[in-house]
Coordinates of C-alpha atoms and ligand atoms in Angstrom, one line a residue:
M1213 CA 0.2 -0.1 0.1
R1214 CA 3.2 2.5 -1.3
R1215 CA 0.3 4.8 -2.5
L1216 CA -1.3 4.8 0.3
S1217 CA 1.3 6.2 2.8
W1218 CA 1.3 10.3 2.4
Y1219 CA -2.5 10.7 2.9
P1220 CA -3.8 11.8 6.5
V1221 CA -5.2 9.2 7.5
A1222 CA -8.0 9.9 9.3
L1223 CA -9.5 11.5 5.6
L1224 CA -8.7 8.2 5.0
A1225 CA -11.5 6.8 6.9
S1226 CA -14.2 9.2 5.7
S1227 CA -13.2 8.7 2.2
C1228 CA -14.5 6.0 1.8
A1229 CA -17.8 7.0 1.8
C1230 CA -17.8 8.2 -1.8
S1231 CA -20.9 5.6 -3.6
M1232 CA -23.1 6.6 -6.0
E1233 CA -22.5 10.7 -7.3
S1234 CA -23.0 10.3 -4.0
A1235 CA -21.0 13.4 -3.4
P1236 CA -17.7 15.0 -4.7
C1237 CA -14.4 12.0 -3.4
D1238 CA -12.2 14.8 -1.1
P1239 CA -14.0 15.0 2.3
M1240 CA -14.2 17.4 3.3
A1241 CA -15.1 19.3 0.0
E1242 CA -16.5 23.0 1.0
T1243 CA -20.1 24.1 0.6
G1244 CA -19.9 25.5 -3.0
V1245 CA -18.0 22.0 -4.8
H1246 CA -20.9 19.2 -3.1
E1247 CA -23.1 22.3 -5.5
L1248 CA -21.5 22.0 -8.4
H1249 CA -21.6 18.2 -8.4
E1250 CA -25.7 18.3 -7.1
R1251 CA -25.1 20.2 -10.4
L1252 CA -23.6 18.5 -13.0
V1253 CA -25.7 15.6 -11.5
I1254 CA -28.2 18.0 -12.6
L1255 CA -26.5 18.3 -15.7
R1256 CA -25.7 15.4 -16.7
D1257 CA -29.7 14.5 -17.4
K1258 CA -30.3 17.5 -18.7
G1259 CA -27.4 17.4 -22.1
L1260 CA -24.8 18.1 -22.9
M1261 CA -22.6 21.3 -21.5
I1262 CA -19.9 23.3 -24.6
G1263 CA -17.1 24.0 -22.8
H1264 CA -14.1 26.0 -24.5
Q1265 CA -10.1 26.9 -23.5
D1266 CA -9.8 30.5 -22.6
D1267 CA -12.8 31.5 -24.0
L1268 CA -12.7 35.2 -22.3
M1269 CA -8.9 35.7 -22.4
Y1270 CA -8.2 36.1 -26.3
G1271 CA -10.1 34.4 -30.4
H1272 CA -9.3 34.0 -33.1
D1273 CA -7.7 38.3 -33.8
W1274 CA -8.2 39.0 -30.8
A1275 CA -6.8 39.5 -26.6
Y1276 CA -8.2 40.5 -23.8
E1277 CA -11.0 42.5 -24.0
D1278 CA -13.9 42.8 -21.3
G1279 CA -17.2 40.6 -22.8
R1280 CA -16.2 39.2 -26.2
S1281 CA -15.8 34.9 -26.3
D1282 CA -16.0 33.6 -30.2
I1283 CA -18.1 31.2 -29.2
M1284 CA -20.6 33.9 -27.4
E1285 CA -19.6 36.3 -30.8
S1286 CA -20.4 33.4 -33.3
C1287 CA -24.3 32.2 -31.8
G1288 CA -24.3 34.7 -29.0
H1289 CA -24.4 32.8 -26.7
Y1290 CA -21.4 32.2 -23.8
P1291 CA -20.0 28.2 -24.0
A1292 CA -21.7 26.5 -20.2
V1293 CA -18.0 25.2 -19.6
M1294 CA -14.6 28.2 -19.6
G1295 CA -11.5 26.5 -19.3
W1296 CA -8.0 27.6 -17.7
D1297 CA -4.9 25.9 -17.2
L1298 CA -2.0 26.7 -14.6
G1299 CA 0.8 25.8 -16.9
G1300 CA 4.1 28.5 -15.5
I1301 CA 2.3 28.7 -11.9
E1302 CA 4.4 27.1 -10.8
V1303 CA 7.0 28.6 -11.4
G1304 CA 5.3 31.9 -10.2
D1305 CA 5.3 32.9 -14.0
S1306 CA 3.5 36.5 -13.5
C1307 CA 1.1 34.1 -16.7
N1308 CA 0.9 30.7 -18.0
L1309 CA 2.5 29.1 -21.4
D1310 CA -0.1 30.8 -23.5
G1311 CA 1.4 34.0 -21.8
V1312 CA -2.5 35.2 -20.3
P1313 CA -1.4 36.8 -16.9
F1314 CA -2.7 35.0 -13.5
G1315 CA -3.7 37.9 -11.6
S1316 CA -6.6 38.2 -15.5
M1317 CA -7.2 34.6 -15.5
R1318 CA -8.2 35.2 -11.2
A1319 CA -10.4 37.5 -12.3
A1320 CA -12.6 35.9 -15.0
V1321 CA -12.7 32.9 -14.1
A1322 CA -14.7 35.2 -10.5
H1323 CA -16.3 36.3 -13.2
A1324 CA -17.3 33.2 -15.4
D1325 CA -18.7 32.5 -12.0
A1326 CA -20.2 35.2 -10.8
M1327 CA -22.4 34.4 -14.6
G1328 CA -22.7 30.6 -13.6
C1329 CA -19.9 28.7 -16.0
V1330 CA -18.7 26.2 -15.2
V1331 CA -15.1 26.3 -14.6
T1332 CA -12.1 23.9 -15.4
M1333 CA -8.5 24.2 -15.2
S1334 CA -5.9 21.8 -16.5
W1335 CA -2.0 21.9 -16.3
H1336 CA 0.8 21.9 -18.4
M1337 CA 3.6 21.7 -15.6
R1338 CA 6.7 22.1 -16.4
N1339 CA 9.4 19.4 -15.6
P1340 CA 10.1 20.3 -13.0
V1341 CA 13.5 18.3 -13.2
T1342 CA 14.7 19.4 -16.3
G1343 CA 13.4 22.8 -15.8
A1344 CA 11.7 22.4 -19.9
S1345 CA 8.1 21.7 -20.8
S1346 CA 5.3 19.5 -19.7
W1347 CA 6.9 17.9 -23.4
D1348 CA 10.8 18.0 -22.5
L1349 CA 10.4 13.6 -21.6
S1350 CA 14.8 13.5 -21.8
A1351 CA 14.9 12.9 -17.7
G1352 CA 12.3 9.6 -18.4
N1353 CA 10.4 8.4 -15.8
I1354 CA 11.2 11.3 -13.0
I1355 CA 8.3 10.6 -10.6
P1356 CA 9.6 8.8 -8.8
A1357 CA 12.6 12.0 -7.9
L1358 CA 9.6 14.1 -6.8
L1359 CA 7.9 11.6 -4.4
P1360 CA 9.0 11.9 -0.5
G1361 CA 12.3 10.8 -0.5
G1362 CA 13.0 11.7 -3.8
E1363 CA 15.6 14.7 -5.1
S1364 CA 13.0 17.0 -6.2
H1365 CA 10.4 15.9 -4.2
E1366 CA 11.3 19.6 -2.0
L1367 CA 11.2 21.6 -5.2
Y1368 CA 8.3 19.8 -6.6
R1369 CA 6.1 21.1 -3.1
C1370 CA 7.3 24.9 -3.4
W1371 CA 5.7 23.6 -7.0
M1372 CA 2.6 22.4 -6.0
G1373 CA 2.0 24.9 -2.4
R1374 CA 2.3 28.1 -5.6
C1375 CA -0.9 26.0 -8.0
A1376 CA -2.5 25.2 -4.2
D1377 CA -2.1 28.8 -3.2
F1378 CA -3.2 30.3 -6.5
L1379 CA -6.3 28.1 -6.4
K1380 CA -7.2 29.1 -2.7
S1381 CA -7.0 32.4 -3.9
L1382 CA -9.9 31.9 -6.7
K1383 CA -12.8 33.7 -4.7
D1384 CA -16.2 34.8 -5.7
K1385 CA -17.4 39.0 -4.6
D1386 CA -18.9 38.4 -2.2
G1387 CA -15.4 35.6 -0.4
E1388 CA -16.8 32.4 -1.4
S1389 CA -14.3 29.6 -2.7
I1390 CA -14.9 29.1 -6.5
P1391 CA -15.2 25.9 -7.2
V1392 CA -12.7 24.3 -9.7
I1393 CA -13.1 21.2 -11.4
F1394 CA -9.6 20.6 -11.0
R1395 CA -7.2 18.0 -14.7
P1396 CA -4.4 17.4 -12.7
Y1397 CA -1.6 14.8 -15.5
H1398 CA -3.7 15.4 -18.1
E1399 CA -4.0 12.3 -22.2
N1400 CA -2.4 10.2 -18.9
T1401 CA -2.7 7.6 -22.3
G1402 CA -0.3 9.7 -24.6
G1403 CA 3.0 10.4 -24.5
A1404 CA 3.9 13.7 -25.1
F1405 CA 3.6 15.3 -21.0
W1406 CA 6.6 13.7 -18.7
W1407 CA 3.6 12.4 -17.3
G1408 CA 2.2 9.8 -19.8
C1409 CA 2.7 7.4 -21.3
L1410 CA 5.9 6.8 -22.2
S1411 CA 8.0 7.8 -19.0
A1412 CA 5.8 7.5 -15.9
T1413 CA 4.9 4.1 -15.3
E1414 CA 1.3 3.1 -14.4
E1415 CA 1.8 3.1 -10.9
D1416 CA 4.3 5.7 -10.3
Y1417 CA 1.3 7.6 -12.3
V1418 CA -1.3 7.4 -9.7
S1419 CA 1.4 7.5 -6.8
L1420 CA 1.5 11.1 -8.1
W1421 CA -1.8 10.6 -8.3
H1422 CA -2.6 10.9 -4.4
W1423 CA 0.2 12.6 -3.4
T1424 CA -1.1 15.8 -4.3
V1425 CA -4.9 15.2 -4.2
G1426 CA -2.8 14.2 -0.4
F1427 CA -1.2 17.3 -0.5
M1428 CA -3.6 20.3 -1.6
H1429 CA -6.1 19.1 0.6
E1430 CA -3.0 19.2 3.8
A1431 CA -2.2 22.6 2.1
G1432 CA -5.9 23.4 2.6
V1433 CA -7.4 23.3 -1.0
H1434 CA -10.6 22.5 -1.1
N1435 CA -12.4 23.6 -3.4
L1436 CA -11.7 20.7 -6.4
L1437 CA -13.8 18.9 -8.1
W1438 CA -11.2 16.1 -9.0
A1439 CA -11.0 15.2 -13.6
Y1440 CA -8.8 12.2 -14.7
S1441 CA -8.3 11.9 -18.0
T1442 CA -6.5 10.0 -21.5
D1443 CA -5.8 10.6 -24.2
I1444 CA -7.3 8.3 -26.6
F1445 CA -7.4 4.6 -26.3
K1446 CA -7.9 2.1 -27.0
D1447 CA -10.0 -0.4 -24.5
A1448 CA -11.7 -0.2 -21.5
E1449 CA -8.8 -2.0 -19.3
E1450 CA -6.1 0.3 -21.3
Y1451 CA -8.9 3.8 -19.5
M1452 CA -7.9 1.7 -16.1
L1453 CA -4.2 1.3 -16.5
R1454 CA -3.6 5.0 -14.3
Y1455 CA -6.9 5.0 -13.1
P1456 CA -5.8 6.8 -8.8
G1457 CA -10.0 4.6 -8.0
D1458 CA -12.7 5.7 -7.2
E1459 CA -11.8 8.1 -3.6
W1460 CA -9.4 10.2 -5.4
V1461 CA -11.3 10.8 -8.6
D1462 CA -15.4 12.8 -9.3
I1463 CA -14.7 12.9 -13.5
M1464 CA -13.9 10.2 -15.9
G1465 CA -12.8 11.5 -18.8
W1466 CA -10.6 11.7 -22.1
D1467 CA -9.2 14.2 -24.5
A1468 CA -9.7 13.9 -28.1
Y1469 CA -8.9 15.6 -31.4
H1470 CA -10.7 15.2 -34.8
R1471 CA -7.0 14.2 -36.7
P1472 CA -8.5 12.5 -39.8
Q1473 CA -5.2 11.0 -41.4
D1474 CA -4.6 9.7 -38.0
W1475 CA -8.2 7.7 -37.1
D1476 CA -11.8 7.0 -37.9
F1477 CA -13.2 10.1 -35.3
V1478 CA -17.0 9.5 -35.1
P1479 CA -17.1 5.9 -34.6
G1480 CA -13.8 6.3 -32.8
M1481 CA -15.2 9.0 -30.7
R1482 CA -18.4 6.7 -30.3
R1483 CA -16.3 3.6 -28.8
M1484 CA -14.8 6.2 -26.2
A1485 CA -17.4 8.0 -25.5
R1486 CA -19.6 5.1 -24.3
T1487 CA -16.2 2.8 -22.9
V1488 CA -16.4 6.3 -20.6
A1489 CA -19.7 6.5 -19.8
D1490 CA -20.6 3.0 -18.7
L1491 CA -16.9 3.2 -16.4
A1492 CA -18.7 5.6 -15.4
R1493 CA -21.5 4.5 -14.1
E1494 CA -20.6 1.3 -12.4
H1495 CA -17.9 3.7 -10.2
G1496 CA -20.8 6.5 -9.6
K1497 CA -19.2 8.8 -12.3
L1498 CA -19.0 12.2 -13.7
A1499 CA -18.0 11.9 -17.2
A1500 CA -16.9 14.4 -20.1
L1501 CA -14.9 15.1 -23.5
T1502 CA -12.8 16.6 -21.6
E1503 CA -10.5 17.4 -24.5
T1504 CA -11.7 18.7 -28.8
G1505 CA -11.9 19.8 -31.5
L1506 CA -10.6 20.2 -34.8
E1507 CA -7.6 22.3 -35.9
S1508 CA -8.6 25.6 -38.1
V1509 CA -12.2 24.0 -38.3
Y1510 CA -11.5 23.4 -41.3
M1511 CA -15.3 21.4 -42.1
D1512 CA -17.7 23.3 -42.5
D1513 CA -19.8 21.7 -41.2
W1514 CA -18.3 19.7 -38.3
W1515 CA -20.2 20.8 -35.5
T1516 CA -23.2 18.6 -36.9
G1517 CA -22.0 16.6 -38.9
I1518 CA -19.5 15.2 -37.4
L1519 CA -19.2 15.6 -32.8
H1520 CA -22.2 16.1 -31.9
P1521 CA -23.0 12.5 -33.7
S1522 CA -20.4 11.2 -31.9
V1523 CA -20.9 13.0 -28.4
R1524 CA -24.4 13.1 -28.2
G1525 CA -27.0 9.7 -26.7
F1526 CA -24.2 8.5 -23.4
G1527 CA -24.5 11.1 -20.9
L1528 CA -21.7 12.8 -20.9
S1529 CA -21.1 16.1 -18.6
W1530 CA -19.6 18.0 -21.4
V1531 CA -17.2 19.0 -24.1
L1532 CA -14.3 21.2 -24.0
L1533 CA -12.9 23.1 -26.8
W1534 CA -9.8 24.0 -27.1
R1535 CA -8.3 26.9 -27.3
N1536 CA -8.0 29.8 -30.7
A1537 CA -5.4 31.2 -30.3
H1538 CA -5.1 35.2 -31.5
D1539 CA -1.2 34.6 -32.2
R1540 CA -1.9 31.4 -34.3
D1541 CA -3.9 32.4 -37.6
N1542 CA -4.4 28.4 -38.3
H1543 CA -4.4 27.2 -34.5
F1544 CA -8.8 27.4 -32.9
F1545 CA -10.9 25.0 -32.5
A1546 CA -14.8 26.9 -31.6
P1547 CA -16.1 29.0 -34.2
F1548 CA -15.4 32.7 -34.2
R1549 CA -17.7 35.7 -36.2
G1550 CA -17.1 34.6 -40.4
H1551 CA -15.7 32.5 -39.8
S1552 CA -17.6 29.6 -42.8
S1553 CA -19.0 26.8 -40.1
E1554 CA -20.3 29.4 -38.2
E1555 CA -23.6 29.0 -39.3
D1556 CA -23.4 25.2 -38.9
F1557 CA -22.2 25.8 -35.4
R1558 CA -25.5 27.8 -34.6
A1559 CA -27.3 25.0 -34.7
F1560 CA -25.5 22.5 -33.5
V1561 CA -26.2 24.5 -30.6
A1562 CA -29.4 24.9 -31.2
Q1563 CA -30.4 21.0 -30.5
D1564 CA -32.5 20.2 -27.3
D1565 CA -29.2 18.7 -26.1
I1566 CA -26.1 21.0 -26.3
L1567 CA -26.4 23.3 -23.4
V1568 CA -25.1 26.5 -23.3
L1569 CA -24.9 28.9 -20.3
D1570 CA -27.8 30.3 -21.4
D1571 CA -29.2 26.7 -20.5
I1572 CA -28.2 26.2 -16.8
K1573 CA -28.2 29.0 -15.6
Ligands
LIG1700 C1 -1.8 22.6 -27.5 C2 -1.0 24.2 -27.3 C3 0.0 25.1 -26.9 C4 -0.9 25.5 -25.3 C5 -1.0 23.6 -25.0 C6 -2.0 24.8 -23.3 O1 -3.0 21.8 -26.9 O2 -2.4 24.3 -28.0 O3 -0.7 26.2 -28.0 O4 0.3 25.9 -25.4 O5 -2.0 23.0 -25.3 O6 -2.4 25.3 -23.6

């Protein structure tokens, strides 16, 4: 039971009460987290929420203009879910890896929360051993070095502490903590990141997840729902290889992008959606497509013709479209005003089972 040894015993004892979607896995979760969890359970039966990464921060051809959103300008509604990335917080940077100032992020999260949006955060954390990006695999499996007793453990605690401080600093206008769906160590069945399948062993990945949850709890971070997410995967067995366990996860997700040259998207997505939804039901969790998109959206009917048939009818809670970079012409995954898929996006959003912010208030 090596992996459990860092966790406070009192919390472990009470965490076993976790059952069919009844409660967040953090036994000390704040009221707002319980409310968000209940809301997600109710909304899951209503439809599939549309999400967008960095929606309020910038869009295809603009940046940091209050009130703007490419999704809103395309269909007249803000997305129901908004995502941000914490990459860079660990080293004390003032902006994240995509140039978003953490101060603006904090303010935008409060604004999104006040509007009624669901907030989710990923973390493209740097490689703590090499200091390079999360894509740096050169040091191999570094997880043993990060865990207690490892040579980079103190540094890792410091990095994690900075993230904890930021998460705790997310407050609404009444000073109440804003609940966040936190999605660290994502795409674990893929090889892109230092915590991914080409570098980390399955056991070490799970140990890192457990240690991270324990650290956040000891640091007093109780405003999170925890989302586990893989990359594309073959079957339920592969999906579960790094699953940390029901007491450590609230939402089961996966990330999958449409790359027509690599795989047949619609049948592949339906297979993965069914698998994640079935597993989530078995484990009493919520399910979501935690990142997706077709880069440059070069198919005008991608929304109704490809995405909708890929994800409808499985009981997923949301799909998060990746970001519309303002400084790279082809790097966008959502429509924007004037884009050739705009009309199809409006038709998609008008479907009964698709939820935007106005549908979840
Ligand atoms: C990737 C790309 C990168 C970005 C990273 C983190 O998929 O969008 O440009 O830095 O996500 O947001």
